[in-house]
PDB file of C-alpha atoms in Angstrom:
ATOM      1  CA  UNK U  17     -54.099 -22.028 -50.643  1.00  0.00           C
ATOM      2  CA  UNK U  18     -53.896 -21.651 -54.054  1.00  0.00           C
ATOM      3  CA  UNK U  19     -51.898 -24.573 -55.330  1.00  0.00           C
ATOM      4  CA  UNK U  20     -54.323 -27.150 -52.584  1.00  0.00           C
ATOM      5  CA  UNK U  21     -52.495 -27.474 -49.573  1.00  0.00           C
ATOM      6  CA  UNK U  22     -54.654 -26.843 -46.694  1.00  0.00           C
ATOM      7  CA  UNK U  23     -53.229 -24.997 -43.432  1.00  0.00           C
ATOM      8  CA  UNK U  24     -54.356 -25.179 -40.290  1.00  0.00           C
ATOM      9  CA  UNK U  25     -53.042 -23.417 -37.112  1.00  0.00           C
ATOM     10  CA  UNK U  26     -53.113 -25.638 -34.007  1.00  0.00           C
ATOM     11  CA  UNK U  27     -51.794 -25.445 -30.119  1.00  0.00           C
ATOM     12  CA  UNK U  28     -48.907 -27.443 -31.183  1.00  0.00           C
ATOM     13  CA  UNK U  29     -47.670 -25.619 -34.221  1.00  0.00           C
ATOM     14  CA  UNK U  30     -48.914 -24.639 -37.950  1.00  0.00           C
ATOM     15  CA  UNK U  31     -49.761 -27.457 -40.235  1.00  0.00           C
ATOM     16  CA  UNK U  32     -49.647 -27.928 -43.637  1.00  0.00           C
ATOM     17  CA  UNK U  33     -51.772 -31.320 -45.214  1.00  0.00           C
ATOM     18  CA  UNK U  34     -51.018 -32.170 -48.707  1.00  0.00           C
ATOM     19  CA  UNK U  35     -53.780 -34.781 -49.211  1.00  0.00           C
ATOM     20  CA  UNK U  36     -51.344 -37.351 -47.909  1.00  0.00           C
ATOM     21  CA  UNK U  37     -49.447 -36.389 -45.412  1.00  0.00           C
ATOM     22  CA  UNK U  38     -48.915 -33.378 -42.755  1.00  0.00           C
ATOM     23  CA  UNK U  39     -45.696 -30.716 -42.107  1.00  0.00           C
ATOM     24  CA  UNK U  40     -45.766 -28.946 -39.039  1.00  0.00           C
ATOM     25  CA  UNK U  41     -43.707 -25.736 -38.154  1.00  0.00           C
ATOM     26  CA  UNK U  42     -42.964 -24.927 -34.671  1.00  0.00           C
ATOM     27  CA  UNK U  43     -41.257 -22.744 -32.345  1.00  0.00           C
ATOM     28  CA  UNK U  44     -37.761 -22.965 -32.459  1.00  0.00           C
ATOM     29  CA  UNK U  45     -36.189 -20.815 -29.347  1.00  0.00           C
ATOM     30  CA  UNK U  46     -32.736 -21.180 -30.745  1.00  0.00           C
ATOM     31  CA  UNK U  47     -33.948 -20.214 -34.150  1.00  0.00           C
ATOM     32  CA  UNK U  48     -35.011 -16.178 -34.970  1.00  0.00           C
ATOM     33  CA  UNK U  49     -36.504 -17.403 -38.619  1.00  0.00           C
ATOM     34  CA  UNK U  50     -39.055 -20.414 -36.842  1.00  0.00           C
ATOM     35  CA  UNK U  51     -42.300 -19.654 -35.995  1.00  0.00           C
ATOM     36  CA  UNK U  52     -43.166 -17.175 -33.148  1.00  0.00           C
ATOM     37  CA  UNK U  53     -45.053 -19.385 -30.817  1.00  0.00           C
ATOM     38  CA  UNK U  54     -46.469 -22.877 -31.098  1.00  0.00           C
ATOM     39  CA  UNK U  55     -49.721 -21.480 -30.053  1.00  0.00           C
ATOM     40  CA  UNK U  56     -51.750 -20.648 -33.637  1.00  0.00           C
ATOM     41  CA  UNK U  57     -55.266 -19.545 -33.517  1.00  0.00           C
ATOM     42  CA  UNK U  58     -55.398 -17.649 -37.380  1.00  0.00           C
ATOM     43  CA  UNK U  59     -54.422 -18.624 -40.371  1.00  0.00           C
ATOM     44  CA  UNK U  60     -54.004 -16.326 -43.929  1.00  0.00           C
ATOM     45  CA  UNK U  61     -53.100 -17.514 -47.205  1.00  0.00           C
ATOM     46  CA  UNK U  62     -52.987 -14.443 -49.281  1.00  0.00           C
ATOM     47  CA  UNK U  63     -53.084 -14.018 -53.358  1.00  0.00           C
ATOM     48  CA  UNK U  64     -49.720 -13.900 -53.613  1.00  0.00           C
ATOM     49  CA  UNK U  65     -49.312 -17.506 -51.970  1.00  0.00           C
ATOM     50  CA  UNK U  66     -47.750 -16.121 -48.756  1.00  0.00           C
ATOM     51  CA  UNK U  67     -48.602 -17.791 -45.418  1.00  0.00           C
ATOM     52  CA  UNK U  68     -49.669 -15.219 -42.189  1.00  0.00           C
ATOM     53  CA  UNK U  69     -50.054 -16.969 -38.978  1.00  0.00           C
ATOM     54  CA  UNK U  70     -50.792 -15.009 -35.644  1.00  0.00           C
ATOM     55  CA  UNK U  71     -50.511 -16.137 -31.840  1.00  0.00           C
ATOM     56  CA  UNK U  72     -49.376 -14.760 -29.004  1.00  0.00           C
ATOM     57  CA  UNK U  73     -46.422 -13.427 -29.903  1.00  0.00           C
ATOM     58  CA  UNK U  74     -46.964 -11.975 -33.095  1.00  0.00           C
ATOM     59  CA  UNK U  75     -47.407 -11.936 -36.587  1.00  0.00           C
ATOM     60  CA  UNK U  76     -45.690 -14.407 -38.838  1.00  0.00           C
ATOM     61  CA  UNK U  77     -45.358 -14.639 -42.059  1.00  0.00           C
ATOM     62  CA  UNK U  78     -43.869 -17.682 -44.280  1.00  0.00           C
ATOM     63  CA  UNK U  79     -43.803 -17.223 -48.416  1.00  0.00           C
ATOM     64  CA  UNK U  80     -43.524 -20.604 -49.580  1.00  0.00           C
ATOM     65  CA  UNK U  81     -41.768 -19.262 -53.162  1.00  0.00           C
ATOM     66  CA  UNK U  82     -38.350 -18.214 -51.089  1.00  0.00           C
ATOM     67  CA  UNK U  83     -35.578 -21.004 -51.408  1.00  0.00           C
ATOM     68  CA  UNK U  84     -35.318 -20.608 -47.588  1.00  0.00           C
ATOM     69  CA  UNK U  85     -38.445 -21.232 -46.108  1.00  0.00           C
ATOM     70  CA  UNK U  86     -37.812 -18.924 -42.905  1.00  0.00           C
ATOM     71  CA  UNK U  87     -40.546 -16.892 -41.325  1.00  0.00           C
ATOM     72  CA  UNK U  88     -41.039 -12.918 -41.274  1.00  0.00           C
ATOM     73  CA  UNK U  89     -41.828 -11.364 -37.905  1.00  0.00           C
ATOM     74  CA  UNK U  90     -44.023  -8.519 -36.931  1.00  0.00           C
ATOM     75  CA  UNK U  91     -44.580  -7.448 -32.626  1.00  0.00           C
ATOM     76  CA  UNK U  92     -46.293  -4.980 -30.748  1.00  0.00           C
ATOM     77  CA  UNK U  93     -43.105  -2.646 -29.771  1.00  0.00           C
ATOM     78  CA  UNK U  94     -43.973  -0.461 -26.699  1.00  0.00           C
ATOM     79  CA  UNK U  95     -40.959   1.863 -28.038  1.00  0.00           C
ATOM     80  CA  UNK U  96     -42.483   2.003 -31.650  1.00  0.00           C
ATOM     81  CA  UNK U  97     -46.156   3.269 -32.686  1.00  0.00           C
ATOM     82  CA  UNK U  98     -44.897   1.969 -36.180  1.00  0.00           C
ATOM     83  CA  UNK U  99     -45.023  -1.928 -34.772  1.00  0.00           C
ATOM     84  CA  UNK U 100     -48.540  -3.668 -34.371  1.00  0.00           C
ATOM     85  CA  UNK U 101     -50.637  -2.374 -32.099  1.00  0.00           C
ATOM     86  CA  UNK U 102     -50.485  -5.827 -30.202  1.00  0.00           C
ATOM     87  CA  UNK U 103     -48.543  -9.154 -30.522  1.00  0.00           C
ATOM     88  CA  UNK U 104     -51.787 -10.775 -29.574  1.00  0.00           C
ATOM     89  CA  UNK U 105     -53.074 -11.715 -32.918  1.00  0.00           C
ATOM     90  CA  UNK U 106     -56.652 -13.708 -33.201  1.00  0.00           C
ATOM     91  CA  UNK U 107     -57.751 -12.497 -36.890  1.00  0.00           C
ATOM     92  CA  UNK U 108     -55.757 -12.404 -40.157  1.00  0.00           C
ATOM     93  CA  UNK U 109     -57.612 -11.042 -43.888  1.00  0.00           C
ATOM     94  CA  UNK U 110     -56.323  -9.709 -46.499  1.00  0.00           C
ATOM     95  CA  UNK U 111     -58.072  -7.106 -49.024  1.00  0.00           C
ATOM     96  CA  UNK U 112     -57.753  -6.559 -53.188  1.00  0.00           C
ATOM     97  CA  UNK U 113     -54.784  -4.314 -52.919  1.00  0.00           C
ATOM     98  CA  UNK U 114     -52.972  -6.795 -51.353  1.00  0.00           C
ATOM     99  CA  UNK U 115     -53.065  -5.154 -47.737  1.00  0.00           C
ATOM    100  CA  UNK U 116     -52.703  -7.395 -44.849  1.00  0.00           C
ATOM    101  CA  UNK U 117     -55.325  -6.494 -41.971  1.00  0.00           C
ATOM    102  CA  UNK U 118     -54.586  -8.186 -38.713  1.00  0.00           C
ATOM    103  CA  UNK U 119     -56.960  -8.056 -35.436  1.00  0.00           C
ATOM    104  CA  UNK U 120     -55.455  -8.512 -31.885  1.00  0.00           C
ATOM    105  CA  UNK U 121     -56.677  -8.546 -28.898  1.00  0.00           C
ATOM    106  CA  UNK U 122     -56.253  -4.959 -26.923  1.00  0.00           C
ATOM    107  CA  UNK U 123     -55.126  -4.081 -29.839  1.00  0.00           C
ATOM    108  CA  UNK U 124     -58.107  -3.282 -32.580  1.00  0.00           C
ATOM    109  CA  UNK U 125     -56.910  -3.805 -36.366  1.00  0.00           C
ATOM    110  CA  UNK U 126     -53.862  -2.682 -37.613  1.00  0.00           C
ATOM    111  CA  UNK U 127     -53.204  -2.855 -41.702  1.00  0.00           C
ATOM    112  CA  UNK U 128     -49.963  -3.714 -42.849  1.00  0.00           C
ATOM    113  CA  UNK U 129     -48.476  -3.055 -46.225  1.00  0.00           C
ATOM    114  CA  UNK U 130     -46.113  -6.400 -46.948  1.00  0.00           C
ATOM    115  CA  UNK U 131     -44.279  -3.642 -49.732  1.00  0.00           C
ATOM    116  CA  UNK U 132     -43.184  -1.716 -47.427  1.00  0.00           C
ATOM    117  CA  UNK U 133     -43.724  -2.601 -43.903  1.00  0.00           C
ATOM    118  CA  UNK U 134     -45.761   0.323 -42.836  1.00  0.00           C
ATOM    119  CA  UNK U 135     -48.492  -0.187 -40.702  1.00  0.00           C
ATOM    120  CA  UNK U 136     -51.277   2.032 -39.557  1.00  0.00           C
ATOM    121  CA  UNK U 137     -54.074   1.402 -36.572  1.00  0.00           C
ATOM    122  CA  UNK U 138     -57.664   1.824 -36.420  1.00  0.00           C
ATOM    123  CA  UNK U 139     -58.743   1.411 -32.372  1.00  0.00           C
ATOM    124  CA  UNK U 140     -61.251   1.791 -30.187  1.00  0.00           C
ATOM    125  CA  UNK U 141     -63.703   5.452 -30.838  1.00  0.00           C
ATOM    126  CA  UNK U 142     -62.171   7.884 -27.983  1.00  0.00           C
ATOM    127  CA  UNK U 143     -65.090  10.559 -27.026  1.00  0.00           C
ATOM    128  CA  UNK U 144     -67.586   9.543 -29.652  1.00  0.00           C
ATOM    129  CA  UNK U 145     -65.520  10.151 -32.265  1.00  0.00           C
ATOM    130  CA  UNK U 146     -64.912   6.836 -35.307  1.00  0.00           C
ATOM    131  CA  UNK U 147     -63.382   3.901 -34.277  1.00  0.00           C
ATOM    132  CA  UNK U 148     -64.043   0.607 -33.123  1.00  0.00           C
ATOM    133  CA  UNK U 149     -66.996  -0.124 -30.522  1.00  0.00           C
ATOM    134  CA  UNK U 150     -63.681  -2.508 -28.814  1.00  0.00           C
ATOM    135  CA  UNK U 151     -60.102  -2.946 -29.157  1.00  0.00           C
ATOM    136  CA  UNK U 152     -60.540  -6.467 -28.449  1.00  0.00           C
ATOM    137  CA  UNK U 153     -60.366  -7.979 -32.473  1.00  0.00           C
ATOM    138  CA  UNK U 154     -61.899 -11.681 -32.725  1.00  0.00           C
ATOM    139  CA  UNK U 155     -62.395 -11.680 -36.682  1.00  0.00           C
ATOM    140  CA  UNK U 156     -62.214 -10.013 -39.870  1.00  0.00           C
ATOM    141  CA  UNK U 157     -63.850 -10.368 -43.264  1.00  0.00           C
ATOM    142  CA  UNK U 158     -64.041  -8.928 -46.544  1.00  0.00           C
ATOM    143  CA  UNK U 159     -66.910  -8.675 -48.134  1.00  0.00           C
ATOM    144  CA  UNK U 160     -67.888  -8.827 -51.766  1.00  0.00           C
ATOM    145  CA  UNK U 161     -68.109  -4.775 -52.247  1.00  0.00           C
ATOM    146  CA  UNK U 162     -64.641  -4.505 -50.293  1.00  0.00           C
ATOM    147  CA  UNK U 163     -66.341  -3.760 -47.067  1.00  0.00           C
ATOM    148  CA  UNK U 164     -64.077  -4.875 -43.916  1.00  0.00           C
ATOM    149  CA  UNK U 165     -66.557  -6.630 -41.279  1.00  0.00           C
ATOM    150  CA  UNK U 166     -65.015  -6.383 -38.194  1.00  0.00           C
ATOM    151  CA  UNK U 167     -66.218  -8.769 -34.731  1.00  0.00           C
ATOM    152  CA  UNK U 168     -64.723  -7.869 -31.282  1.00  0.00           C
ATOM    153  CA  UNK U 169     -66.022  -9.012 -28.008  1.00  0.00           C
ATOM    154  CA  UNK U 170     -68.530  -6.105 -27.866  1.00  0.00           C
ATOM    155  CA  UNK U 171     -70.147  -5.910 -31.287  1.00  0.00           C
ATOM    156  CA  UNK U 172     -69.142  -5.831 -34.452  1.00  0.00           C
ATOM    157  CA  UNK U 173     -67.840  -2.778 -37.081  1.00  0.00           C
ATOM    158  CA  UNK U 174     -68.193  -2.163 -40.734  1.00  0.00           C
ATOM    159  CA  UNK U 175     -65.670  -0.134 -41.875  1.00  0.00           C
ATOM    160  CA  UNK U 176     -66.682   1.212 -45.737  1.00  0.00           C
ATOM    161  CA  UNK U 177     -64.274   2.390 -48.338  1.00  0.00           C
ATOM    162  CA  UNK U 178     -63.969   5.283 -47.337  1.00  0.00           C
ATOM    163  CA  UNK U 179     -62.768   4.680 -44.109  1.00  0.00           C
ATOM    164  CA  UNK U 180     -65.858   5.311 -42.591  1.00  0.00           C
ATOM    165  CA  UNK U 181     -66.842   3.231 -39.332  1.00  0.00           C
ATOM    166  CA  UNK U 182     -70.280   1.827 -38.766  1.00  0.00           C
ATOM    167  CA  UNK U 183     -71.463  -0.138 -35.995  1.00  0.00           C
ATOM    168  CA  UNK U 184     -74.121  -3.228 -36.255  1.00  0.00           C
ATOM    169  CA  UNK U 185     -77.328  -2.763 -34.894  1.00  0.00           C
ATOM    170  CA  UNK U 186     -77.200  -5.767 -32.184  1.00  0.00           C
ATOM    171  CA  UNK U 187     -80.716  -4.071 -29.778  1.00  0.00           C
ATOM    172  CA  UNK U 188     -82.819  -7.399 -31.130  1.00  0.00           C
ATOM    173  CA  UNK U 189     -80.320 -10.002 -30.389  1.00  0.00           C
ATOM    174  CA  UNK U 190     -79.438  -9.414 -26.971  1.00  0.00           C
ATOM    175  CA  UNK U 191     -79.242  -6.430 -24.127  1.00  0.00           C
ATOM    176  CA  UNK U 192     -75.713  -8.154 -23.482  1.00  0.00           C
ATOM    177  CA  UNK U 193     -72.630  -6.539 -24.108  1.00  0.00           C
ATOM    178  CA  UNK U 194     -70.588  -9.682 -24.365  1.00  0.00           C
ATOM    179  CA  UNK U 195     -70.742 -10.937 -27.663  1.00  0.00           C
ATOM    180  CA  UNK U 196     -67.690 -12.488 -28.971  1.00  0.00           C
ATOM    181  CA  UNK U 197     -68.025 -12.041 -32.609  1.00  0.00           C
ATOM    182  CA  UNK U 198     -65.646 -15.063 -33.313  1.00  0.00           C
ATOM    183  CA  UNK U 199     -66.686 -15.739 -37.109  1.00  0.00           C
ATOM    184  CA  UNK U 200     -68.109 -14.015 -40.018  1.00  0.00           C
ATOM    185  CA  UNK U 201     -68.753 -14.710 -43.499  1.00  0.00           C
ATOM    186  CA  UNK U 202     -71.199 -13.238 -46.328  1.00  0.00           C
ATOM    187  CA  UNK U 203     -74.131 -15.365 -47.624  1.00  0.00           C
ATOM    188  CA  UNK U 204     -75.282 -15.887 -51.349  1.00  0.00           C
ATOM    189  CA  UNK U 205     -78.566 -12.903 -50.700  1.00  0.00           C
ATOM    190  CA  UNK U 206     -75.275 -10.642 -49.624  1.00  0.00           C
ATOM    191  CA  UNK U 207     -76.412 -10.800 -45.943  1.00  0.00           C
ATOM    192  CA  UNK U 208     -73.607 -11.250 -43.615  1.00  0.00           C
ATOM    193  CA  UNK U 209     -73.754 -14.392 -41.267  1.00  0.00           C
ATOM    194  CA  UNK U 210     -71.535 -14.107 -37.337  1.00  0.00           C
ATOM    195  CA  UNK U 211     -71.019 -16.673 -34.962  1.00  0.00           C
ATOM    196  CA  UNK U 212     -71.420 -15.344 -31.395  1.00  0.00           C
ATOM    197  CA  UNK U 213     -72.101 -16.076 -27.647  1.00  0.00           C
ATOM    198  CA  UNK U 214     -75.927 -15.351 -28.411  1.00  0.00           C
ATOM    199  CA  UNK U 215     -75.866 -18.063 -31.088  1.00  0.00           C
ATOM    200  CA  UNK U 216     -75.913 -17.351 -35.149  1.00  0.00           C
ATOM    201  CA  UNK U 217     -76.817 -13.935 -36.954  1.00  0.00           C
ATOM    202  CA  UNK U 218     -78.131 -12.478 -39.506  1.00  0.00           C
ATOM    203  CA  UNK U 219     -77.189  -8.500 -40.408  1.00  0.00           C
ATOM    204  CA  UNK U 220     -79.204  -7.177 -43.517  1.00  0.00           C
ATOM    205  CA  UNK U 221     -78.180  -4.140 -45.664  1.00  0.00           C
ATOM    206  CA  UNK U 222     -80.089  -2.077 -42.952  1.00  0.00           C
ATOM    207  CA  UNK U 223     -76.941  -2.881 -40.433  1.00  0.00           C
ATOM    208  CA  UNK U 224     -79.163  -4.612 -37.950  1.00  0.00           C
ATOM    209  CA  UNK U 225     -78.688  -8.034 -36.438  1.00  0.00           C
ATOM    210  CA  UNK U 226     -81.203 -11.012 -36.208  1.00  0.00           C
ATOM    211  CA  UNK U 227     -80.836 -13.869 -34.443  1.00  0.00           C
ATOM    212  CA  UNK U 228     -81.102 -17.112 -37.205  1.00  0.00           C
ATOM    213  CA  UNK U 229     -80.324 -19.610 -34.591  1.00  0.00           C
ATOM    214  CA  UNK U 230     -79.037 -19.954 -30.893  1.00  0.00           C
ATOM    215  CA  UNK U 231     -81.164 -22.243 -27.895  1.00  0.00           C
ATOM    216  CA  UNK U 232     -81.867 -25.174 -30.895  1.00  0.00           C
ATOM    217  CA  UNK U 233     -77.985 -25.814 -31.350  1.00  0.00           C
ATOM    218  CA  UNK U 234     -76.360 -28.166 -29.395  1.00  0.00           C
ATOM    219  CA  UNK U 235     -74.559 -25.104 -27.668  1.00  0.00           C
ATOM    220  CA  UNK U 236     -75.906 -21.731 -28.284  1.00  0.00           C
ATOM    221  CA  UNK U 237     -72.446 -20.216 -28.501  1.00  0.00           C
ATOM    222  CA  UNK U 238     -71.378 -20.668 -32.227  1.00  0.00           C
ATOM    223  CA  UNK U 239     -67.478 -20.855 -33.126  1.00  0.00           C
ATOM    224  CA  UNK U 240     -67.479 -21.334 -37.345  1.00  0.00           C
ATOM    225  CA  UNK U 241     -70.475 -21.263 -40.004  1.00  0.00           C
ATOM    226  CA  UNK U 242     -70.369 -22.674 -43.685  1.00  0.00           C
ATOM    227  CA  UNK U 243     -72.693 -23.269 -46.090  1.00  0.00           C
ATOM    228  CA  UNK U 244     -72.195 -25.458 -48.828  1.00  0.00           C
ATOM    229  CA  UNK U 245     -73.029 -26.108 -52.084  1.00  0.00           C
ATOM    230  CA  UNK U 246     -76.639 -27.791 -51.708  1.00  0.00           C
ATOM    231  CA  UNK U 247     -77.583 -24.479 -49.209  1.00  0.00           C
ATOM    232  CA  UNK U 248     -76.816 -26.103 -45.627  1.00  0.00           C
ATOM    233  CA  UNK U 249     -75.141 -24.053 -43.296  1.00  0.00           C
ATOM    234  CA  UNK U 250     -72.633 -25.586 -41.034  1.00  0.00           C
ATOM    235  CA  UNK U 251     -72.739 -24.550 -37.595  1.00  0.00           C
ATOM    236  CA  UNK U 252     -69.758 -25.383 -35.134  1.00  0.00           C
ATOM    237  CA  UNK U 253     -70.011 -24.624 -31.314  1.00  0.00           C
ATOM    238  CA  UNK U 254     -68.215 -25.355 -28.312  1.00  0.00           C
ATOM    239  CA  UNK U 255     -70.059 -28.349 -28.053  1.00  0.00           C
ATOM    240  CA  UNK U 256     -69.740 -29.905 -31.773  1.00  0.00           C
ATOM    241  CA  UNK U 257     -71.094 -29.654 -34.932  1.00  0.00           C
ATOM    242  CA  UNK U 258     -74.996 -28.724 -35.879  1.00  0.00           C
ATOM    243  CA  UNK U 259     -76.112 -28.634 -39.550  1.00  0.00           C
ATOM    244  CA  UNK U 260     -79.226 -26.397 -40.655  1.00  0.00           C
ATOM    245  CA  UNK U 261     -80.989 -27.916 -43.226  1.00  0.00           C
ATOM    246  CA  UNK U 262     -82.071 -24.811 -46.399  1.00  0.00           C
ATOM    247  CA  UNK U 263     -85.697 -25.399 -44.586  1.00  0.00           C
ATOM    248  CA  UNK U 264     -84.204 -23.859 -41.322  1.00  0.00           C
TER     249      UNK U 264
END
């Protein structure tokens, strides 16, 4: 975050590392104000400096500036078409207004306003019409131009400005369906990079999908991607890490 502490969500709580030494917050069943479940899959820090965890039961939310460092709840409510669309959350981003976008699974994206509370959906498209190619959320990022990329199991979404919806061209990667978009992130040319089941992509500003890498990693089904500052990309998969030098 921004004052350096690094926060990672684990299967046994959310941890906070200092440089020194960890914190962990868990699930408290005695406690309303602890963390929703120890289970933690996503992590947010946002500009403001507040902390947004999902998991299976929820959204929650910790702001490190309150005196009493208690956490903020938000749950799928079958009763309420105002509460997230699902308390399964996988994928947490935030965008320049502030806005809070969350990703569940079943439950597509909903945005949140942390002012107010208000929260509207965007699912799955019903007869053709926009939407989502899935409900089933796995990861969200913001591009550079305020773009929100969206990866489900099925594909993944861009969804413009204007609220517009467009899907990525994914005919040259795979005749699949299944593709577990579980990371994405924009590269230095403005390309966007995804981790899926059919291995590392590519999508250009002509919406379509290449495959950069996928039988010569040590598992073809990528997790996480980074490059860093001398050009490598970092490639995690469910079987470890693989680097790509900048000569590919």
């Amino acid at each position: 975050d921004r004052r350096g502490f690094i926060w990672i969500g684990t299967r046994d709580g959310l941890a906070r590392y200092d440089g020194a030494a960890f914190r962990v917050w868990r699930h408290d069943a005695g406690d309303a104000g602890s963390l929703a479940s120890n289970d933690v899959p996503t992590v947010y820090a946002d500009r403001d400096g507040r902390i947004w965890c999902g998991g299976d039961d929820g959204l929650s939310m910790l702001d490190p500036r309150a005196d009493s460092e208690r956490f903020v709840h938000y749950r799928h409510d079958a009763n309420d078409a105002a509460s997230l669309s699902t308390s399964d959350v996988w994928a947490i981003a935030g965008d320049a207004a502030g806005a809070i976008w969350v990703g569940g699974y079943g439950g597509g994206v909903d945005r949140l306003d942390p002012a107010s509370g208000a929260i509207a959906h965007l699912r799955k498209q019903v007869g053709g019409g926009p939407g989502l190619a899935s409900d089933n959320v796995l990861a969200l990022y913001f591009d550079r131009s305020g773009r929100l990329w969206i990866g489900t199991d099925a594909g993944i979404d861009v969804r413009a400005a204007d609220a517009s919806i467009r899907h990525v061209d994914l005919a040259a990667v795979s005749a699949d369906a299944r593709f577990n978009v579980a990371n994405l992130i924009e590269d230095a040319d403005g390309s966007m990079l995804a981790s899926t089941r059919h291995g590392l992509l590519r999508i250009g500003a002509d919406f379509a999908a290449r495959v950069v890498v996928d039988r010569e990693l040590n598992d073809s089904y990528a997790y996480a991607v980074v490059r860093d500052d001398a050009g490598e990309l970092w490639i995690g998969s469910r079987d470890g890490l693989n680097r790509m030098d900048v000569n590919g």
